[in-house]
XYZ file of C-alpha atoms in Angstrom:
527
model
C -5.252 28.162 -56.842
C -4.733 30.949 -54.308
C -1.548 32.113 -52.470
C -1.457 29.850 -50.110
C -2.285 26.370 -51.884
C 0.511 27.986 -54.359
C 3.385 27.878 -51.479
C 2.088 24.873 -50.298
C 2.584 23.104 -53.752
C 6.305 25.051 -54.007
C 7.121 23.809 -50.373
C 6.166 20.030 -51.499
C 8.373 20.292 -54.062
C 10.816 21.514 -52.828
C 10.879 18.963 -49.695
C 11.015 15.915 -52.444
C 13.905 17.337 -54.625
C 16.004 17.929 -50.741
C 14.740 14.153 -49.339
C 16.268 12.959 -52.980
C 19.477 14.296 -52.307
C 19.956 13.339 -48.805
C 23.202 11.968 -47.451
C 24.316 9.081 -45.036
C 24.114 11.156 -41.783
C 22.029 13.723 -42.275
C 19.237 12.191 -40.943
C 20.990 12.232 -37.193
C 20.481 16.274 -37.660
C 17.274 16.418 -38.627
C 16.565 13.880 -35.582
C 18.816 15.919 -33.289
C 16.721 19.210 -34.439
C 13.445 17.469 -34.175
C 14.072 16.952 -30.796
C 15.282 20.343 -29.964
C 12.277 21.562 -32.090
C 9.818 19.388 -29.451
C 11.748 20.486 -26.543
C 11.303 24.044 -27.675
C 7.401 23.907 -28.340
C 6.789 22.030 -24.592
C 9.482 24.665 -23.150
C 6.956 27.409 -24.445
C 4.265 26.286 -21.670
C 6.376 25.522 -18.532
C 5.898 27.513 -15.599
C 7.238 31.110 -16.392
C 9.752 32.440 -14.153
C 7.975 36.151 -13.670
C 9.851 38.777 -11.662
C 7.708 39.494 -8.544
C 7.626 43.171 -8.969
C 5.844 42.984 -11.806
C 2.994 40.510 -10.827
C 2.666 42.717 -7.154
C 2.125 45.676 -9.745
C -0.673 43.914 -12.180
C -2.186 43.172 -8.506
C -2.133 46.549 -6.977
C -3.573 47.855 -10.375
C -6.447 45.320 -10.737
C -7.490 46.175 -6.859
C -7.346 49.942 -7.354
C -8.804 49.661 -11.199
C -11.103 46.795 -10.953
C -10.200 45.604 -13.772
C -7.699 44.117 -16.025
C -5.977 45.641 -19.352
C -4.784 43.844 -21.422
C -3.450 39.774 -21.924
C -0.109 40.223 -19.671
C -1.759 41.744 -16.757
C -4.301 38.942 -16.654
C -1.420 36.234 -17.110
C 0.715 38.177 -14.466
C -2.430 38.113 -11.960
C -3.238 34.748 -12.570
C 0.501 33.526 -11.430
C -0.221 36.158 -8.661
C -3.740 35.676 -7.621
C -2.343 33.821 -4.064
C -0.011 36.245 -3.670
C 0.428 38.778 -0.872
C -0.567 38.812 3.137
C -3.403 36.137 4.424
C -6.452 39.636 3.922
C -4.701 40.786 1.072
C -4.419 37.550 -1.444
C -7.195 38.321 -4.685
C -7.841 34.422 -4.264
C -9.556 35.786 -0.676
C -11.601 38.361 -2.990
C -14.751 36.887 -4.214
C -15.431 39.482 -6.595
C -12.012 40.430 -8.184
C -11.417 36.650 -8.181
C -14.707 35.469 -10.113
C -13.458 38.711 -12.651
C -10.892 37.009 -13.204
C -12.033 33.623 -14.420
C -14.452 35.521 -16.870
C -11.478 37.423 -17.920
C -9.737 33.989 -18.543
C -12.722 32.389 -20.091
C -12.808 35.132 -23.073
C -9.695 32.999 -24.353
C -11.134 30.127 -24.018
C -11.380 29.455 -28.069
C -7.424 30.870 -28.492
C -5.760 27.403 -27.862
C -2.035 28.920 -27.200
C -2.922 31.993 -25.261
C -5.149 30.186 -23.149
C -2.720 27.526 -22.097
C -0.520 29.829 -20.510
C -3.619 31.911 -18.239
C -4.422 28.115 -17.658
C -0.961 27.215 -16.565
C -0.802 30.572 -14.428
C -3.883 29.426 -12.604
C -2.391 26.083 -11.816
C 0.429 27.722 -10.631
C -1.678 29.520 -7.980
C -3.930 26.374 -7.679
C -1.116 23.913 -6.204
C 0.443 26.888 -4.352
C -2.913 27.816 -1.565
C -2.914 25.100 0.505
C -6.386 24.491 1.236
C -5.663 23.146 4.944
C -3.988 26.128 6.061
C -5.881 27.820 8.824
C -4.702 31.216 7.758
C -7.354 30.864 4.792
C -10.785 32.701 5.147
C -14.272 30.692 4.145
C -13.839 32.731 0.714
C -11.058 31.881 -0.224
C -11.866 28.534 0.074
C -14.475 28.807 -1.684
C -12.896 30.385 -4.749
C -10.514 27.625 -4.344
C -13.389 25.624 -5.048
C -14.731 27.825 -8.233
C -11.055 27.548 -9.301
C -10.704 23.915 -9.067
C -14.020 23.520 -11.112
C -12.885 25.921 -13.805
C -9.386 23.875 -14.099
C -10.935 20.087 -14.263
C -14.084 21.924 -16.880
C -11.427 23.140 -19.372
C -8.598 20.368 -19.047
C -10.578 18.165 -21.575
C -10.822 21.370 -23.703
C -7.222 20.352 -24.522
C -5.136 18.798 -27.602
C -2.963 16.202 -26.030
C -0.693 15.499 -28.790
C 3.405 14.856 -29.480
C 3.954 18.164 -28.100
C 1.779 18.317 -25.175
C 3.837 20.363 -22.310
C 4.651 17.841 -19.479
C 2.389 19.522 -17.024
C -0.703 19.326 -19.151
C -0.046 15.371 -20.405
C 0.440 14.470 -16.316
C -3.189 16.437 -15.899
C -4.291 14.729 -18.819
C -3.225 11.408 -17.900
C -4.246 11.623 -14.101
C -7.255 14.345 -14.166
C -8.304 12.911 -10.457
C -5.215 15.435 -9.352
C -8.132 18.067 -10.151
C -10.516 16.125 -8.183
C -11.355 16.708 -4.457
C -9.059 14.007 -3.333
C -5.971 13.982 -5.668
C -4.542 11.013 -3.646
C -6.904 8.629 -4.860
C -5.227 8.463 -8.280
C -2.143 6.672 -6.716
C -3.087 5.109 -3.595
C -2.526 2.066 -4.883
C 0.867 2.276 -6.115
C 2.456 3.569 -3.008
C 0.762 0.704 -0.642
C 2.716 -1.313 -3.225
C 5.760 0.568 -2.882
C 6.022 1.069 -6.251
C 6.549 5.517 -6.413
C 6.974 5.384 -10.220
C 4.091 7.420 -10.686
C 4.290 9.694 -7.621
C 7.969 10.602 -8.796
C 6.275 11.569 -12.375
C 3.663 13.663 -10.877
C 5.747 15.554 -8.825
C 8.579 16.061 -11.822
C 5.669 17.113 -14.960
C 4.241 19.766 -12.729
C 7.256 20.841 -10.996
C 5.836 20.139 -7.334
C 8.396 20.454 -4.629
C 8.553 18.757 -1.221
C 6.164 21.352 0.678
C 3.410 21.221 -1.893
C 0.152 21.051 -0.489
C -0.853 18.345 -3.558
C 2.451 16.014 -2.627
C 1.231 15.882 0.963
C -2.140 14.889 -0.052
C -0.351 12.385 -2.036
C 1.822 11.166 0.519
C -1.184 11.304 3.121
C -3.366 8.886 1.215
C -1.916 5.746 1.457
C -1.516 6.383 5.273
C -5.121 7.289 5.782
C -6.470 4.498 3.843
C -4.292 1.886 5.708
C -5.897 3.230 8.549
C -8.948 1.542 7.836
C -7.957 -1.383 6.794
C -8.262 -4.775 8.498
C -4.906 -5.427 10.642
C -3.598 -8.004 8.387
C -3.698 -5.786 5.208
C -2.171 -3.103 7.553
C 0.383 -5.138 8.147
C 1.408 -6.123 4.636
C 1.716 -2.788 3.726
C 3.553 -1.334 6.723
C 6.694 -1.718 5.829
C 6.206 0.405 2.173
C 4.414 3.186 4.670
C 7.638 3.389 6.753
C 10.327 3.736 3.534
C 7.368 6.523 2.057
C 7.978 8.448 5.359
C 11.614 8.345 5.285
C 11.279 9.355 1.525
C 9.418 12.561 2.659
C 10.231 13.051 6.134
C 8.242 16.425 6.355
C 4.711 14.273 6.747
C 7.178 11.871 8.866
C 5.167 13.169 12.543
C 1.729 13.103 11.119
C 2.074 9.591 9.029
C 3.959 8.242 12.117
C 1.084 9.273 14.291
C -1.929 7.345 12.117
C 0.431 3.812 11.838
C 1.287 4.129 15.830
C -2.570 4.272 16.345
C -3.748 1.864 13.881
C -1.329 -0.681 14.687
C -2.457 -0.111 19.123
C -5.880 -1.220 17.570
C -4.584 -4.204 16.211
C -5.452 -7.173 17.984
C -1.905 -9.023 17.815
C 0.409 -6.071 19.017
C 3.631 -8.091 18.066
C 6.370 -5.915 18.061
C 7.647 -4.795 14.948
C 11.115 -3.572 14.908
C 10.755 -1.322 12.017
C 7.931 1.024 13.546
C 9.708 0.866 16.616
C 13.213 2.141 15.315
C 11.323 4.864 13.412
C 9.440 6.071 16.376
C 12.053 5.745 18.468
C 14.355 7.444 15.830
C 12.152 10.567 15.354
C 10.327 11.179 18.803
C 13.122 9.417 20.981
C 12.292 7.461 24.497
C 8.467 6.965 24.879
C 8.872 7.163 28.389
C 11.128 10.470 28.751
C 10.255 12.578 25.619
C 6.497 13.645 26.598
C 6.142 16.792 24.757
C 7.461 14.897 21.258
C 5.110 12.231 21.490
C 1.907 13.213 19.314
C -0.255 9.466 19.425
C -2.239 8.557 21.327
C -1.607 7.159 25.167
C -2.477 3.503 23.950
C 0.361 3.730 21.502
C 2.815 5.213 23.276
C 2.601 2.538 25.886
C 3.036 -0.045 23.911
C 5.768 1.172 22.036
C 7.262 1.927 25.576
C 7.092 -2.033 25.860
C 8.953 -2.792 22.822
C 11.437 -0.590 23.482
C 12.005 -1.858 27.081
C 12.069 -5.325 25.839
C 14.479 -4.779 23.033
C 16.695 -2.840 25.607
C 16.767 -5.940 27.880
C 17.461 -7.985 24.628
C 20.288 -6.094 23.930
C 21.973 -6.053 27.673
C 21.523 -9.722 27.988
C 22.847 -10.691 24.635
C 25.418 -8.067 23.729
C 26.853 -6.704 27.248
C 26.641 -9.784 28.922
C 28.215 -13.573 29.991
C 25.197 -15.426 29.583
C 24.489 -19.017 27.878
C 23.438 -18.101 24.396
C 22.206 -21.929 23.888
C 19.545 -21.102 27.088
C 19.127 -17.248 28.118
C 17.505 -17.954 31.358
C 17.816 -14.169 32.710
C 16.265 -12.534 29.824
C 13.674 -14.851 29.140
C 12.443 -14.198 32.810
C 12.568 -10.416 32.755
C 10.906 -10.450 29.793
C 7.965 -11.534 31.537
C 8.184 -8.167 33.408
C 8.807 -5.911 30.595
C 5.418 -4.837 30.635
C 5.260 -3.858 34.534
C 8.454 -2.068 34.080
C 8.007 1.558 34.581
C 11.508 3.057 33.707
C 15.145 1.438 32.875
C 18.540 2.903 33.334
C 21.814 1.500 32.187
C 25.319 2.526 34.179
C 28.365 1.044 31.100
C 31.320 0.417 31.505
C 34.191 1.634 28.853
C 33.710 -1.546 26.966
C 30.567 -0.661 26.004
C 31.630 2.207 23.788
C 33.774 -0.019 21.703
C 34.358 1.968 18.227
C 33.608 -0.052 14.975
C 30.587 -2.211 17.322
C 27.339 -1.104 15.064
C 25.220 -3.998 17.305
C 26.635 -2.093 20.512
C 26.259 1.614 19.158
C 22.500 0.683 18.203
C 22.058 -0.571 21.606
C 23.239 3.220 22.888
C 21.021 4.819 20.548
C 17.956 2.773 21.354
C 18.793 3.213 25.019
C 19.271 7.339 24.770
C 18.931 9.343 27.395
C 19.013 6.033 29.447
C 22.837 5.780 29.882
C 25.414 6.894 32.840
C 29.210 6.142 32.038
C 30.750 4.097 34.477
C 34.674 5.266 35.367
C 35.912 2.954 37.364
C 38.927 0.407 36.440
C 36.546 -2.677 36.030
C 36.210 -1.468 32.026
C 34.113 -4.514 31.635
C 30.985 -3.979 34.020
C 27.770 -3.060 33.007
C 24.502 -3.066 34.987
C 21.140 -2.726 33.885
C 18.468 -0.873 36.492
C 15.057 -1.828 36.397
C 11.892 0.004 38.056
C 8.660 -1.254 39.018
C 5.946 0.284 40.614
C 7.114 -1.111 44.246
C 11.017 -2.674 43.159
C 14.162 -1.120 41.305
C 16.088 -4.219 40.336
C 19.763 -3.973 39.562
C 21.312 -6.502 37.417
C 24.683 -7.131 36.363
C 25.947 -8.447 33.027
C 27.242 -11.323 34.277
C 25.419 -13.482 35.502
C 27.709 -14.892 38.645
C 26.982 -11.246 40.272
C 24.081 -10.638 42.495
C 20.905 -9.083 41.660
C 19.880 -5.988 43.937
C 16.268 -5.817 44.916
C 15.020 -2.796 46.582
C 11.716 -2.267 48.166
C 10.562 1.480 46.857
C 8.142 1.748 49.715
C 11.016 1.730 52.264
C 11.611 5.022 50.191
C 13.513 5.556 46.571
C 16.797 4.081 46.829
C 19.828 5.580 45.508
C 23.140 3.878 45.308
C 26.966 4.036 42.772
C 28.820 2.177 41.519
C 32.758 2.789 41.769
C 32.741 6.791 40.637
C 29.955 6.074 38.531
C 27.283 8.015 40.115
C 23.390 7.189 39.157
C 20.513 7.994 40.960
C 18.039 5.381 40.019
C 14.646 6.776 41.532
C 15.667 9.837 39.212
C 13.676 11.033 35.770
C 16.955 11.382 34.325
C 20.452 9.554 35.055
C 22.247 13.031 34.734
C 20.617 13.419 38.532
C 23.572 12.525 40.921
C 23.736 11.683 44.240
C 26.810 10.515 46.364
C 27.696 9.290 49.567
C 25.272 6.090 49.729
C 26.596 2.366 49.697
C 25.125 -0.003 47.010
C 23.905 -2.164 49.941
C 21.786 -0.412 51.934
C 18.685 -1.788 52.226
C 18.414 -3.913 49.161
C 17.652 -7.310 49.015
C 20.249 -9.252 47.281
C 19.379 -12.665 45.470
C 21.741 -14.822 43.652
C 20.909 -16.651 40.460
C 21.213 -19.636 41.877
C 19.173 -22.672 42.346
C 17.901 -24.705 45.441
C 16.124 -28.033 45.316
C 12.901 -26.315 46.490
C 13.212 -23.511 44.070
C 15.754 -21.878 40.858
C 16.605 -18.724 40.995
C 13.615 -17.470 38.549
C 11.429 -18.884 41.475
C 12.979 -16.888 44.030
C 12.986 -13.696 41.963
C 9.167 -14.309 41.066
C 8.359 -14.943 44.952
C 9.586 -11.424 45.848
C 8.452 -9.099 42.707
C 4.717 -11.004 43.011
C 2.499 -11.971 39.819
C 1.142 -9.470 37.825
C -1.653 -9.543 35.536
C 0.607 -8.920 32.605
C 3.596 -11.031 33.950
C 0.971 -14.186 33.972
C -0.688 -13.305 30.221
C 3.517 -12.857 29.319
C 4.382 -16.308 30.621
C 0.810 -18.295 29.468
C 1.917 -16.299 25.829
C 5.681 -17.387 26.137
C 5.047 -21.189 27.024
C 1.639 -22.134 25.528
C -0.805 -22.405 28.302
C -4.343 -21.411 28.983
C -5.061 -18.994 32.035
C -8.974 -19.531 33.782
C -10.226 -18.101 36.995
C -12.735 -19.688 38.514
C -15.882 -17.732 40.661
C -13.886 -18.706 43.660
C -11.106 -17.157 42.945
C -8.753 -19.687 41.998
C -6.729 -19.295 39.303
C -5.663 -21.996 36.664
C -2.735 -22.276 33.941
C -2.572 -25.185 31.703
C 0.122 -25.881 30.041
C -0.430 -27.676 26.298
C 2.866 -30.085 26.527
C 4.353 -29.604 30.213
C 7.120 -32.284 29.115
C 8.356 -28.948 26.847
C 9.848 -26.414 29.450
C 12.474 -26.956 31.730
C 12.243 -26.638 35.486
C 13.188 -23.347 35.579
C 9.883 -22.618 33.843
C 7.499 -23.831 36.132
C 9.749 -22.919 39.209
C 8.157 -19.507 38.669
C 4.781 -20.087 38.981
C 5.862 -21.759 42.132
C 7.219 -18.470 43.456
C 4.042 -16.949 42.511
C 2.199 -19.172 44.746
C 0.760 -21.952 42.050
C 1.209 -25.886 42.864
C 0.702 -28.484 40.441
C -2.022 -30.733 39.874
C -1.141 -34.279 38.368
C -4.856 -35.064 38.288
C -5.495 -31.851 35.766
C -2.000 -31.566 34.487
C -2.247 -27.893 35.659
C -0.863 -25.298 37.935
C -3.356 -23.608 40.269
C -3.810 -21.043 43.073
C -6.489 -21.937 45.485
C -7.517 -18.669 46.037
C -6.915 -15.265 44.595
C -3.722 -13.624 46.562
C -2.979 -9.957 46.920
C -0.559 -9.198 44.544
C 2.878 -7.649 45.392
C-alpha cells in the first residue's frame, strides 16, 4: 500500500469514528459549510475584478515584445484584448490576436487554469460589440476566430455541482455562442415569459448596454416582423412591456412594430402602441426630427392620435348625450382628412386629482393654449383641413365656426386667450382679430330638409376617406360605376338614425327605394 492509499484508509476511518459521534445539530453546520464551501469553489471562476493598470501594462508589453510571459500576462491580456482606442484594441490585430489563442490553447488539458483564460476571453467576447461601426474588417473577423474557439472548447467542460454560473448558463444555452444568440429565447419573450432572459443576463453578469442583451431583446422584435398580422398581433402587447423593460432598444423596437403593424391589413387602432409612440417620440404631426418609421406609419399613428384627441374633448370636456354622441361620431368621419388640431382650455380643464383629464393633456401635448378668461368652463377644440379650420365648442348649444382657408389662414381669440390657429405651434400669438370675421357659423341644429351633420357634410364636401370612414362605421358597401356614379348600400338601413343618412345627403347622395341604396348620379368635384 503506498502513501497515499495509506492516508486514504486513515481519512476513512477517521470520517466513520466522527459520523458515529455526531450530535442533534451538527448536521445544520456541516450543511451551512457545504454551502459556503460551493459558493467558494463557483466564486473562484467569476469574472475577476483586475485593476486596469495592470492589464494596459500586459498589453503594452505583448505589442512591444510580441509575446507573452508567463500565465498572468496571458490572463490579464485576455480580459484586455478589447481594450484601448478603436486602432489600438489587440482584438483589431490579426497577428497578436491569433498568438493569443495558441497561447490559450497550450492550457487546454489544465482544467482550472484554463477556465479562467476562458472566462477572460468571454469577458472580452460579450464586451466588442460586433455592430459598432468603429470596428475594422479584422477585428471582426477575429471576433469570428474568437467566437469559434469559445463554442469548440465549451463542451471541453465538466458541468458538475460546482459548475461557476457563467459556464452552466453557456452550458445550458450554447446557441449564446452561436451567430444569432437570440434564437435560444425567442420564444419565451413572444410569450412574455423573461424567466430565462433574466437568468442569462444574471449567470454571466450582462448589464443593460451589452451588445448580447440587445441581440436578445432584438429577436423577438425582428421575428414578429415577419410574421402574419394576426400572430403579430397576439404578441404585441408582450413586445410593448419588453420595451418598457429595456427602454434603451425602446426607438429601434418601436420603429420595426410601427412598420409592421402599417403593413397590416386591418390598421385598427391599438391604444397601447399608440400611448408608447406617442409617449416616447411625442405628436406625430409636430415632432419630425423624433420620428424614426417610416411615413406610412407615422400617418397612421397621426390618425389615432387625432381620433383619440376628439374622443377625449367630446366625452371628457364636453355637454354632450353620452346615450347618442352625435358630434363625435361625425367628426370622426373626418379624422383622417384632418391635417392639424389645437385645443384653447379653460381652467376646468386642469382639474388636479382628474387622471382621465391629465391623460387627455398629455396625449394632446404641444397642442394646448390656456384660456384666461372668467368663463372657467369653456373649452374649444380647432380643427384643420386642407381647405377648413373648424372650431368647436364643448357644448354643444354653441356654434361651430367654419372658415374657408382659401379666403386666407384665419386667425381669431377667444376672451384673452390668444391662439393663432393657421400656426405650427399654439405658442404663435396674434391679437386684434374678432372670432367672427369671415367664418361661417353653423348651428347643430336640425331642419326638416336636413340635421345638422347634413349641413356640416354639405360645406366640408366628401372625401375619399370620409366615405370609406362612414361605409366602415355603418356597414355599407361603396361601388362606382364606369359612369361615374357612385353607390353606398347600406346592409340594414332600418339600423341608423336619420342623422346618419342626413350626411350622405349633404354630400350630394339621394336614396333609391328600388335598390335600397344611396347614390350620386355622377362623380362631383370634391370640396
Amino acid at each position: 500500500m503506498d502513501v497515499l492509499e495509506k492516508l486514504q484508509s486513515t481519512l476513512r476511518a477517521l470520517n466513520q469514528v466522527a459520523l458515529a459521534r455526531i450530535r442533534p445539530g451538527d448536521s445544520l453546520q456541516m450543511l451551512n459549510e457545504k454551502s459556503r464551501l460551493r459558493e467558494w469553489v463557483k466564486g473562484s471562476s467569476q469574472l475577476e475584478d483586475v485593476p486596469l493598470g495592470t492589464i494596459e501594462d500586459a498589453l503594452l508589453a505583448y505589442r512591444y515584445n510580441k509575446n507573452l510571459k508567463g500565465l498572468r500576462q496571458i490572463r490579464l491580456v485576455c480580459y484586455g484584448c478589447t481594450q484601448g482606442g478603436d486602432a489600438d484594441r489587440l482584438i483589431e490585430n490579426r497577428e497578436l490576436f491569433e498568438k493569443l489563442l495558441d497561447y490559450v490553447d497550450r492550457y487546454k488539458d489544465k482544467r482550472r487554469t484554463f477556465r479562467k483564460l476562458y472566462r477572460g476571453l468571454l469577458n472580452s467576447y460579450f464586451s466588442y460589440d460586433p455592430d459598432s461601426p468603429a470596428n475594422s474588417m479584422t477585428g471582426r473577423a477575429n471576433r469570428e476566430t474568437l467566437r469559434g474557439f469559445l463554442a469548440k472548447h465549451l463542451a471541453s467542460f465538466v458541468i458538475g455541482e460546482f459548475t461557476p454560473d457563467w459556464l452552466g448558463a453557456l452550458a445550458k444555452y450554447p446557441e449564446l455562442l452561436s451567430e444569432h444568440p437570440g434564437l435560444s429565447i425567442e420564444a419565451q419573450l413572444l410569450q412574455g415569459d423573461w424567466s430565462v432572459f433574466d437568468e442569462i443576463c444574471e449567470r454571466l453578469e450582462l448589464d443593460g448596454g451589452s451588445w448580447l442583451v440587445r441581440q436578445l431583446v432584438m429577436a423577438p422584435l425582428m421575428a414578429a416582423g415577419r410574421m402574419d398580422d394576426s400572430t403579430f398581433k397576439d404578441y404585441l402587447d408582450s413586445l410593448l412591456l419588453l420595451l418598457n423593460d429595456y427602454p434603451l432598444f425602446a426607438a429601434t423596437g418601436l420603429q420595426i412594430l410601427l412598420d409592421r403593424y402599417a403593413r397590416c391589413k386591418d390598421r385598427a387602432i391599438h391604444a397601447q402602441l399608440r400611448d408608447f409612440a406617442v409617449g416616447l417620440w411625442g405628436n406625430p404631426w409636430l415632432a419630425a426630427h423624433q420620428w424614426q418609421c417610416g411615413t406610412e406609419a407615422r400617418a397612421m399613428l397621426g390618425h389615432w392620435l387625432r381620433r383619440q384627441l376628439l374622443s377625449e374633448f367630446f366625452t371628457l370636456l364636453s355637454n354632450d348625450d353620452k346615450a347618442n354622441p352625435r358630434r363625435l361620431n361625425f367628426w370622426d368621419l373626418y379624422s383622417e382628412d384632418l391635417t392639424g388640431m389645437y385645443f384653447a382650455l379653460g381652467r376646468e380643464a386642469y382639474a388636479t386629482g382628474n387622471m382621465a383629464l391629465y391623460k387627455f393633456r398629455s396625449h394632446a401635448k404641444g397642442l394646448v393654449a390656456k384660456l384666461t378668461e372668467e368663463k372657467h368652463g369653456v373649452h374649444t377644440c380647432i380643427m384643420q383641413f386642407k381647405h377648413h379650420h373648424v372650431v368647436e365648442f364643448n357644448r354643444e348649444n354653441n356654434v361651430a365656426y367654419f372658415y374657408d382657408t382659401r379666403q386666407g389662414t384665419p386667425s381669431f381669440y377667444f376672451g384673452k386667450g390668444w391662439v393663432d390657429i393657421g400656426a405650427i405651434s399654439v405658442n404663435d400669438i396674434t391679437q386684434d382679430v374678432d372670432v367672427a370675421r369671415v367664418s361661417k357659423p353653423l348651428r347643430h341644429q336640425d331642419d326638416e330638409q336636413l340635421t345638422w351633420e347634413g349641413k356640416f357634410a354639405q360645406e366640408l364636401g366628401a372625401s375619399e376617406n370620409a366615405i370609406a370612414a362612414f361605409c366602415r362605421k355603418y356597414q355599407c358597401d361603396y361601388e362606382e360605376l364606369r359612369s361615374g356614379s357612385q353607390w353606398i348600400r347600406p346592409a340594414n338601413h332600418d339600423q341608423y338614425g336619420r342623422q346618419v343618412w342626413s350626411v350622405l345627403q349633404g354630400w350630394g347622395f339621394s336614396y333609391s327605394a328600388e335598390e335600397h341604396a344611396w347614390y350620386r348620379p355622377t362623380y362631383p368635384s370634391l370640396n
